[in-house]
Short mmCIF file of C-alpha atoms in Angstrom, two decimals:
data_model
loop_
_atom_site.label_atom_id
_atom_site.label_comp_id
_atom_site.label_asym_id
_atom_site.label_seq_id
_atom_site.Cartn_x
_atom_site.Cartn_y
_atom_site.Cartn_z
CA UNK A 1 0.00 0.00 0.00
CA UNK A 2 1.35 3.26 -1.27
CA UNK A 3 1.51 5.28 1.95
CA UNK A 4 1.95 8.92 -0.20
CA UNK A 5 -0.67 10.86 -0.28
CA UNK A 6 -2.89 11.90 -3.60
CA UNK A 7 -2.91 15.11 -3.14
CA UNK A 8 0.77 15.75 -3.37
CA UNK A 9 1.27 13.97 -6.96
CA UNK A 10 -1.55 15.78 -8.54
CA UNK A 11 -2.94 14.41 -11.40
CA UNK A 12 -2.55 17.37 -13.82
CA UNK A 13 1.60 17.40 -13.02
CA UNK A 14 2.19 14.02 -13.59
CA UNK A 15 0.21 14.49 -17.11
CA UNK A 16 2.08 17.29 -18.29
CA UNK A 17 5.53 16.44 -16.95
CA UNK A 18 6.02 14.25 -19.79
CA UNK A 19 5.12 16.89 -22.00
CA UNK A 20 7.03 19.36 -21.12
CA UNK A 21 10.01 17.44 -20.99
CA UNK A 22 9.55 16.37 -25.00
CA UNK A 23 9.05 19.59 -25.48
CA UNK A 24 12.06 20.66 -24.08
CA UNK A 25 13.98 17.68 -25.92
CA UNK A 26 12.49 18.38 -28.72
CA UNK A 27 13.71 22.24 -28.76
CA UNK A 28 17.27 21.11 -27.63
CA UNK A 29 17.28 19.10 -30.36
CA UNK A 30 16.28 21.43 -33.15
CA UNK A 31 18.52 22.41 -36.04
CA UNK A 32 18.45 26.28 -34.65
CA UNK A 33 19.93 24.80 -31.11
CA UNK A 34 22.57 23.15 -32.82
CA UNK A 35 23.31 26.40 -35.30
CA UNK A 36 23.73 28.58 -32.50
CA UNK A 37 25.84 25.81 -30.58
CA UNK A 38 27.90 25.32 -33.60
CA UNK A 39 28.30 28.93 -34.11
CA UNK A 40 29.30 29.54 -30.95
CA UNK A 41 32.12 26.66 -30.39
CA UNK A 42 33.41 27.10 -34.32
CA UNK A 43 33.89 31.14 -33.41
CA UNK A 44 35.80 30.33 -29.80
CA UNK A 45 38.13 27.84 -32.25
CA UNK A 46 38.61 31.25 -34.43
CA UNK A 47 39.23 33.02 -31.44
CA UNK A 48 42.19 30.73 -29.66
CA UNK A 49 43.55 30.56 -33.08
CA UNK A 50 44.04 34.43 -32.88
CA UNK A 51 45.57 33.93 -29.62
CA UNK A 52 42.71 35.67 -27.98
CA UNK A 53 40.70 34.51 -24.63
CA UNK A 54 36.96 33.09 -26.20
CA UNK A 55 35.66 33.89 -22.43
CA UNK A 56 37.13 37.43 -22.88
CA UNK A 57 35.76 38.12 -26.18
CA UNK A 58 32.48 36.95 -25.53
CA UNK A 59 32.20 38.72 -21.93
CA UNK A 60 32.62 41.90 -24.36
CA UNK A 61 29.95 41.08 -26.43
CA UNK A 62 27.72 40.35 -23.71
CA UNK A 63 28.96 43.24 -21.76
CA UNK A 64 29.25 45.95 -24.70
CA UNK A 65 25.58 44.87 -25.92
CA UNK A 66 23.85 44.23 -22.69
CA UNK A 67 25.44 46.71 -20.44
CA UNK A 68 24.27 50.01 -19.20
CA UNK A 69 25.87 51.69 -21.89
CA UNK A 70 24.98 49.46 -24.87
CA UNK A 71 21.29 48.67 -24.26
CA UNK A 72 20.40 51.48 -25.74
CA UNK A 73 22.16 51.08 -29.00
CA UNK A 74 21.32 47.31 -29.31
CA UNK A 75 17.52 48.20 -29.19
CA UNK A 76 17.66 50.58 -31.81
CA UNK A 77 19.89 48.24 -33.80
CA UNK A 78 16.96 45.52 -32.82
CA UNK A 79 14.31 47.93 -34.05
CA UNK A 80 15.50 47.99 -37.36
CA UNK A 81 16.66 44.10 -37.81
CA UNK A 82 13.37 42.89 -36.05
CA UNK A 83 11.13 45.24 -38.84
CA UNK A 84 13.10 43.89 -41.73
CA UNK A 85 12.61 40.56 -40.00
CA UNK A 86 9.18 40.98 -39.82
CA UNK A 87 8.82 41.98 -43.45
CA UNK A 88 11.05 38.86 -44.38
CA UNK A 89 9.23 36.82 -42.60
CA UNK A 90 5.71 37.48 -43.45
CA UNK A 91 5.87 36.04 -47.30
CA UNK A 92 8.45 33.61 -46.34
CA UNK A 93 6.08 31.69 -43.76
CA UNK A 94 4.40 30.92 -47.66
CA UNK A 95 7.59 29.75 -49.34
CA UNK A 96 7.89 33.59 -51.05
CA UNK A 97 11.01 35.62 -50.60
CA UNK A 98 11.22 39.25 -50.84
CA UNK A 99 15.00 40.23 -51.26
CA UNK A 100 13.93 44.19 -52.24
CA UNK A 101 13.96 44.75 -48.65
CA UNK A 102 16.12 47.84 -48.98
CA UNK A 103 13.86 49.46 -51.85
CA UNK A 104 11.17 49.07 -49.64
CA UNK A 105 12.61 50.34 -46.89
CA UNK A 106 14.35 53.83 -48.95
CA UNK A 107 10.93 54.23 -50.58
CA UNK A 108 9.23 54.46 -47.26
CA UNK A 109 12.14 56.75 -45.68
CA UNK A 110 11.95 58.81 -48.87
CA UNK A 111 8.13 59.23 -48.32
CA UNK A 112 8.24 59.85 -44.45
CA UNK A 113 10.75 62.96 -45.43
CA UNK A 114 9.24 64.37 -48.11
CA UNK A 115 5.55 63.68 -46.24
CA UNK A 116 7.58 65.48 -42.92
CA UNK A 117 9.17 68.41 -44.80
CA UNK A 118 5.77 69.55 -46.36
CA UNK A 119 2.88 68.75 -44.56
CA UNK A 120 0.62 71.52 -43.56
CA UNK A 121 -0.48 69.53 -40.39
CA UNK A 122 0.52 70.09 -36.86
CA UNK A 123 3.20 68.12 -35.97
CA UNK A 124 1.79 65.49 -34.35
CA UNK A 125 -0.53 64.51 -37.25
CA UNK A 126 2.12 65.37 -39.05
CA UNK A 127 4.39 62.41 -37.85
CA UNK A 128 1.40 60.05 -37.68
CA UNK A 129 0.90 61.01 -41.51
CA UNK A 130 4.82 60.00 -42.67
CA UNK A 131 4.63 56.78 -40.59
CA UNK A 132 2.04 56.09 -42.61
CA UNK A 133 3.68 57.81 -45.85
CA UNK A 134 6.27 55.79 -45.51
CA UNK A 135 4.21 52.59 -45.04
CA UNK A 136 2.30 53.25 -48.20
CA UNK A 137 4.97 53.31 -50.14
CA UNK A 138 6.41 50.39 -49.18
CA UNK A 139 3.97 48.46 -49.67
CA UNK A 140 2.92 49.69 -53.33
CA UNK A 141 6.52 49.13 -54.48
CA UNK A 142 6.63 45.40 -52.95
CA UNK A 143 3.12 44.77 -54.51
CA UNK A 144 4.79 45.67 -57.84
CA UNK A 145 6.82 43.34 -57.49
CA UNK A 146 4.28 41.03 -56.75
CA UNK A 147 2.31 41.65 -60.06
CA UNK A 148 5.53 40.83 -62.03
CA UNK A 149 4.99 37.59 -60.89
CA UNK A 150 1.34 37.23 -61.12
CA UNK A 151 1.00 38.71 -65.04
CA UNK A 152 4.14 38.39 -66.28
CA UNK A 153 6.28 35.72 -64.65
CA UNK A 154 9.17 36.66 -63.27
CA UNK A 155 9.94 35.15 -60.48
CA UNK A 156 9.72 37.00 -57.60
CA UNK A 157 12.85 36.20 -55.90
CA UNK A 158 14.06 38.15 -59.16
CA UNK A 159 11.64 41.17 -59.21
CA UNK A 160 11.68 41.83 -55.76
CA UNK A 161 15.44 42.37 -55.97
CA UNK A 162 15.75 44.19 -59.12
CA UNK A 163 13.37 46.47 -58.53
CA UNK A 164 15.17 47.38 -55.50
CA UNK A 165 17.91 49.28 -57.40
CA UNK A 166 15.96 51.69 -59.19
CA UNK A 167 13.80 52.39 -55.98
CA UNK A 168 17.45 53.25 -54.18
CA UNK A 169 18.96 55.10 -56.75
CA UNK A 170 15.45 56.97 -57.18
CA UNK A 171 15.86 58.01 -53.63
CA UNK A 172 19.68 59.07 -53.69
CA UNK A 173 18.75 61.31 -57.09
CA UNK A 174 16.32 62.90 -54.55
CA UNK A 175 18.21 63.39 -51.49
CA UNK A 176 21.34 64.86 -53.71
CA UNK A 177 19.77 67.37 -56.01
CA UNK A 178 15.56 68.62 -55.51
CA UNK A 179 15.53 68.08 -52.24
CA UNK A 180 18.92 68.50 -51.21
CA UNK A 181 19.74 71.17 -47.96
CA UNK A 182 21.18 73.94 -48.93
CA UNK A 183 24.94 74.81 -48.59
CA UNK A 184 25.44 71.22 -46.99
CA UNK A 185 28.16 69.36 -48.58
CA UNK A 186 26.43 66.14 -47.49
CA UNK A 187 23.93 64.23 -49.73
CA UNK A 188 20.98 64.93 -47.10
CA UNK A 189 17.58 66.48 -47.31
CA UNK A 190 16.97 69.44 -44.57
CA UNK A 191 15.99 68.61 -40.71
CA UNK A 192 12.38 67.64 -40.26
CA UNK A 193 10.56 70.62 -38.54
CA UNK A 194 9.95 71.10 -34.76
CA UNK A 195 8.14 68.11 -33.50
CA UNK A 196 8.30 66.05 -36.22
CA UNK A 197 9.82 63.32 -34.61
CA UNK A 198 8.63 59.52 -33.02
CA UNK A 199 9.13 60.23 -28.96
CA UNK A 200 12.04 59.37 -27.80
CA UNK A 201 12.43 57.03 -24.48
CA UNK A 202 14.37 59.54 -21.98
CA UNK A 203 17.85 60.92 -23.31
CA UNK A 204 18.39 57.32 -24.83
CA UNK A 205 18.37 56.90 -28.48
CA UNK A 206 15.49 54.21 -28.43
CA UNK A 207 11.85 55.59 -29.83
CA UNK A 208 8.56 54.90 -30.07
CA UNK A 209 9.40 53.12 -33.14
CA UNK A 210 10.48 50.46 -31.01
CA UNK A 211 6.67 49.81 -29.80
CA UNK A 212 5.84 49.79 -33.28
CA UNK A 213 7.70 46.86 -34.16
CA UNK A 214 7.04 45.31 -31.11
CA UNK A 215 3.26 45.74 -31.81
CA UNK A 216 3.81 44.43 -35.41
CA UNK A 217 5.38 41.45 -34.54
CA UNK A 218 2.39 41.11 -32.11
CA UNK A 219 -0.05 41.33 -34.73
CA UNK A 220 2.01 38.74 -36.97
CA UNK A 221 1.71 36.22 -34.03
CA UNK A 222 -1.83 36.66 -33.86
CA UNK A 223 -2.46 36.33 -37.01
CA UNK A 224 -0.38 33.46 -37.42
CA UNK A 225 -1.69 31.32 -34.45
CA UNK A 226 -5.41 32.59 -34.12
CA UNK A 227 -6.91 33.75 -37.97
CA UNK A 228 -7.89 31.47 -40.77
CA UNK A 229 -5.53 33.50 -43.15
CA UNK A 230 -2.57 32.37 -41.09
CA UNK A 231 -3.56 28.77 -41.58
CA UNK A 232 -3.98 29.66 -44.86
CA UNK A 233 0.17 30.99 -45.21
CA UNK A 234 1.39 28.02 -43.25
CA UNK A 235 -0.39 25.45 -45.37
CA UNK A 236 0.86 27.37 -48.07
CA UNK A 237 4.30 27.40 -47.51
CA UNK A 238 4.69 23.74 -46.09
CA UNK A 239 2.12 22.22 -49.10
CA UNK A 240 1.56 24.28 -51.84
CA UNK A 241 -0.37 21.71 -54.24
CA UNK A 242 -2.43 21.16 -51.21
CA UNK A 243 -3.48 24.61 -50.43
CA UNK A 244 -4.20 25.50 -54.20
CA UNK A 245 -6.43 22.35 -54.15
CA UNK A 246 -8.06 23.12 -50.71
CA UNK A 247 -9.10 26.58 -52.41
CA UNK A 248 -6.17 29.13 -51.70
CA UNK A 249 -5.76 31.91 -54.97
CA UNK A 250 -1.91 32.02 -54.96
CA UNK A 251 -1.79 35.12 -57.04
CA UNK A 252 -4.08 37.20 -54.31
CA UNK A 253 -1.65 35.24 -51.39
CA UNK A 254 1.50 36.97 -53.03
CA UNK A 255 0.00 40.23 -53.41
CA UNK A 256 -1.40 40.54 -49.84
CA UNK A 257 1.95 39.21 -48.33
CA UNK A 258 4.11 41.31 -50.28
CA UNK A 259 1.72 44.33 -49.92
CA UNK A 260 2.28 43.55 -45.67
CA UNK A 261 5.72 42.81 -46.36
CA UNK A 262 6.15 46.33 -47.91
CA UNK A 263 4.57 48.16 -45.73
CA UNK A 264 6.83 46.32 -42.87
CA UNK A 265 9.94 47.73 -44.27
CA UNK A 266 8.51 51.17 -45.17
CA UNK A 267 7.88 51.95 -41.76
CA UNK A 268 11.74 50.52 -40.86
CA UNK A 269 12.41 53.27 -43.70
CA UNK A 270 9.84 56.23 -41.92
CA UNK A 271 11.15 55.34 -38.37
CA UNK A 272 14.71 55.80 -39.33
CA UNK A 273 14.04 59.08 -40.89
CA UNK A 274 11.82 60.27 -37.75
CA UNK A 275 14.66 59.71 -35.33
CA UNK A 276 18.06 60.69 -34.91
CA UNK A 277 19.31 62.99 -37.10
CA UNK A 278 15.33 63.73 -38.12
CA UNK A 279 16.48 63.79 -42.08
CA UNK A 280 16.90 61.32 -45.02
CA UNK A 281 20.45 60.74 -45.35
CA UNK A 282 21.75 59.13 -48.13
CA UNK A 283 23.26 55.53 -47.93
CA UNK A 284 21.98 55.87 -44.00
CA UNK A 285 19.02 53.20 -44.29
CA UNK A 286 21.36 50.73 -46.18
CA UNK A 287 24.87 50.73 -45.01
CA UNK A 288 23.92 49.32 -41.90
CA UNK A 289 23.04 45.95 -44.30
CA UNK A 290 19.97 45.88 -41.93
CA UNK A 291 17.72 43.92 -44.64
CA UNK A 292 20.09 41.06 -45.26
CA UNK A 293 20.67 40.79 -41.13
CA UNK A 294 16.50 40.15 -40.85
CA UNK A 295 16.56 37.61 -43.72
CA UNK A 296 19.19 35.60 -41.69
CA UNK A 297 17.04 35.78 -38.51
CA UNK A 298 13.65 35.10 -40.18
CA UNK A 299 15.90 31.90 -41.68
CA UNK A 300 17.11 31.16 -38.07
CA UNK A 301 13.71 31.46 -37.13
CA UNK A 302 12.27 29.11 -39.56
CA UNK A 303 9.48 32.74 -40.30
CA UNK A 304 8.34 31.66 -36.91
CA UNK A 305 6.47 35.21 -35.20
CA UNK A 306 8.49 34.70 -31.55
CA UNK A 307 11.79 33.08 -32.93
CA UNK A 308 12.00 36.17 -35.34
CA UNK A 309 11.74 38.57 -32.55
CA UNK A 310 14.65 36.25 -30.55
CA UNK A 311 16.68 35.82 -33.51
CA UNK A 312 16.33 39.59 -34.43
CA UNK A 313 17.04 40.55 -30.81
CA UNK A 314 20.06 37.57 -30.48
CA UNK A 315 21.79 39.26 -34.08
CA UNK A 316 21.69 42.72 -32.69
CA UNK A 317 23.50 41.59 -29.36
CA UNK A 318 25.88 40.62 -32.45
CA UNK A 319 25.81 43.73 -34.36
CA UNK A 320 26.27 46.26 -31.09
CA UNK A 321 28.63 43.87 -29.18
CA UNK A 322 31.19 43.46 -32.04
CA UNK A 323 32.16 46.73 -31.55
CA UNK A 324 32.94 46.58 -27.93
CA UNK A 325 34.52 43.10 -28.75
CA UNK A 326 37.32 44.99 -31.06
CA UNK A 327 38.03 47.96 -28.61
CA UNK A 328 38.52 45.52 -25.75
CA UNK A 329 40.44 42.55 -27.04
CA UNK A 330 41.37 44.13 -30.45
CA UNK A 331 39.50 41.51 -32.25
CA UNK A 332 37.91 42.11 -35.55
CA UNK A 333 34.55 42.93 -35.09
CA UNK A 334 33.75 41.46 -38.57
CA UNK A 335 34.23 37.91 -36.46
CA UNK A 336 30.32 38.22 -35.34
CA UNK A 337 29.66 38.85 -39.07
CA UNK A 338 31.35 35.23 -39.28
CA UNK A 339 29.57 33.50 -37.06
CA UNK A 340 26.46 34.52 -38.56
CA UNK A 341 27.15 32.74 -41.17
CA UNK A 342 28.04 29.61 -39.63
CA UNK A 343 24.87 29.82 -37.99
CA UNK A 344 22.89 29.46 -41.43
CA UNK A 345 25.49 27.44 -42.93
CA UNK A 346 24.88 24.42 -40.15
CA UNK A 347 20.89 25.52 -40.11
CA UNK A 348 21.01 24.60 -43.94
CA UNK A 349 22.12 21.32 -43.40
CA UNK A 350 19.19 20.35 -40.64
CA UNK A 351 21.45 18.49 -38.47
CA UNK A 352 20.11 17.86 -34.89
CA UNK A 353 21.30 16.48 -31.84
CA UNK A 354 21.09 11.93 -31.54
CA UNK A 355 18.12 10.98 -29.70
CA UNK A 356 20.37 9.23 -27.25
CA UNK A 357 22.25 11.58 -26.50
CA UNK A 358 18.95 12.87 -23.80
CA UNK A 359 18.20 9.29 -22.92
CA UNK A 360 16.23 8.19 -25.82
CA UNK A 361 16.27 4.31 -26.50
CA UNK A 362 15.49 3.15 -29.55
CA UNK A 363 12.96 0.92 -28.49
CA UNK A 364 11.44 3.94 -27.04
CA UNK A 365 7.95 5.04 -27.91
CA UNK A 366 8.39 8.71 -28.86
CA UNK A 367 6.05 11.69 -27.40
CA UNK A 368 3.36 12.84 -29.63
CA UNK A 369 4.70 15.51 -31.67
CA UNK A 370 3.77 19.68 -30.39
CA UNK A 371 2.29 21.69 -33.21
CA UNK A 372 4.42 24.77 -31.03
CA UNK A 373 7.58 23.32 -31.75
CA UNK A 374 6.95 23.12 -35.69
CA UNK A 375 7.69 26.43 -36.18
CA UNK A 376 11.17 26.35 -35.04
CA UNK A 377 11.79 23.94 -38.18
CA UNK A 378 9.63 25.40 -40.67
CA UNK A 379 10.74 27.22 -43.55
#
């Protein structure tokens, strides 16, 4: 006779103990564990065999990204990866990608300056109205690219990126010559007005924008999880056939994700040009390579809605910490730039941890599979 009592093995904990603890094996195990892992072990063997400490290097990054004095610069950085992230991610969850990320994004800067430098409104409607501007434009450029596809096909993995050219150059025509500030030897437009500005968080150089991205990526997960046309991009992407034969109008799919996907990196674009230094600069939106850093973490993330705002958060640790990683051990900050790419490069090839190595026999009945946990492998 079991002399334990009931009530201190409840029946609910013993059910979902097992649970969580396949769920937990089952995220160790996942190719994006084992890409970070990788990453992280190949970049220490880099680091010994440049005779600097690993524990010393990554201490800066930590330190340099997550201190007091580098929080604020890794979630501005974050604001702009997680957006392009976002906009990645939303037609890539259907098996489309959008590589004119960076037209997009200049389009919708371009149109938040020119929307800021002439608007008759107040200020604040004035700022609301080039958030939006900038939005707009995004997302009628990235639906152009979508009706290439649609009436004339070209692939869009082709159109999206070509069309991103002219849209840059477009805007750096612009920003040198009719709208140019006067007697400035830079290629900038003039300061925004008075005002005309997203709020900024204290004396930091984090804005509002942030929330905006935040709140985006919120919608994206709601939409994902919770609405029939989030069923709709998941089937897509994992079965086309089957969601063309289930009813799904491909053609209206990639116009509506590409139209959101747009609009996503617009506002990157319009929240760059309402902060710091409040003006389209030239070569400002791009240089930072901000649209090619949220296509690796919406890969990482498999277009997942929370493992795009983790990845995008985990590569600007990356981005902002290099930099305190080469002032303190006087190692190339172009090293985190390296292990981003060992990251994909061992995501590519799926690998995943042996089921034995967390206890698995192989005479083992394995744990129903967690819908969750899916979305760390899709893509």
């Amino acid at each position: 006779m079991n002399d334990t009592p009931a009530h201190d093995t409840p029946a609910g904990d013993r059910a979902n103990s097992p649970a969580v603890t396949a769920r937990l094996a089952r995220v160790l195990r996942s190719p994006v564990t084992l890409s970070v892992v990788a990453g992280v072990v190949i970049g220490a063997l880099f680091l010994l065999g440049t005779g600097a400490d690993p524990v010393t290097a990554y201490g800066a990054v930590l330190s340099g990204s997550l201190g007091a004095d580098g929080i604020g610069s890794t979630l501005s950085t974050c604001t702009s990866v997680l957006g392009l992230a976002l906009a990645l991610a939303v037609p890539l969850r259907a098996g489309l990608i959008n590589l004119g990320g960076d037209g997009q994004m200049v389009l919708g800067g371009m149109a938040a300056a020119v929307t800021g430098l002439y608007s008759p409104l107040p200020a604040p409607l004035t700022t609301v109205l080039a958030v939006l501007a900038g939005m707009a434009a995004g997302a009628g450029y990235a639906a152009l690219a979508a009706l290439c596809e649609n009436r004339f096909g070209v692939p869009l993995l082709v159109s999206s990126l070509l069309l991103s050219y002219p849209a840059v150059s477009l805007a750096s025509y612009l920003a040198r010559y009719p709208l140019k500030e006067p007697g400035s030897s830079l290629p900038q437009t003039r300061q925004l007005p008075d005002g005309v500005a997203l709020p900024a968080f204290g004396t930091s150089t984090v804005t509002f924008g942030l929330v905006l991205v935040v709140l985006a990526a919120a919608a994206y997960w709601f939409t994902d999880k919770y609405t029939a046309v989030g069923y709709e991009i998941r089937m897509t992407g994992r079965n086309p056939r089957f969601s063309a034969y289930a009813g799904v109008e491909r053609p209206k799919l990639t116009l509506r994700l590409l139209a959101a996907s747009g609009a996503l990196a617009g506002l990157v674009g319009a929240i760059g040009v309402l902060s710091f230094p409040y003006r389209f600069v030239d070569g400002s939106l791009t240089a930072p390579g901000y649209t090619w850093t949220g296509l690796t973490a919406a890969l990482l993330a498999g277009a997942a809605p929370l493992g795009t705002l983790l990845a995008s958060f985990f590569f600007a640790v990356l981005q902002v910490g290099g930099l305190s990683m080469e002032r303190t051990t006087e190692v190339p900050r172009e090293l985190t730039q390296v292990l981003q790419a060992i990251v994909i490069v061992f995501l590519a090839a799926r690998l995943r941890f042996p089921d034995r190595w967390f206890g698995k026999g192989r005479q083992q009945k394995q744990a129903p599979e967690v819908p969750e946990i899916q979305e760390s492998r899709a893509g």
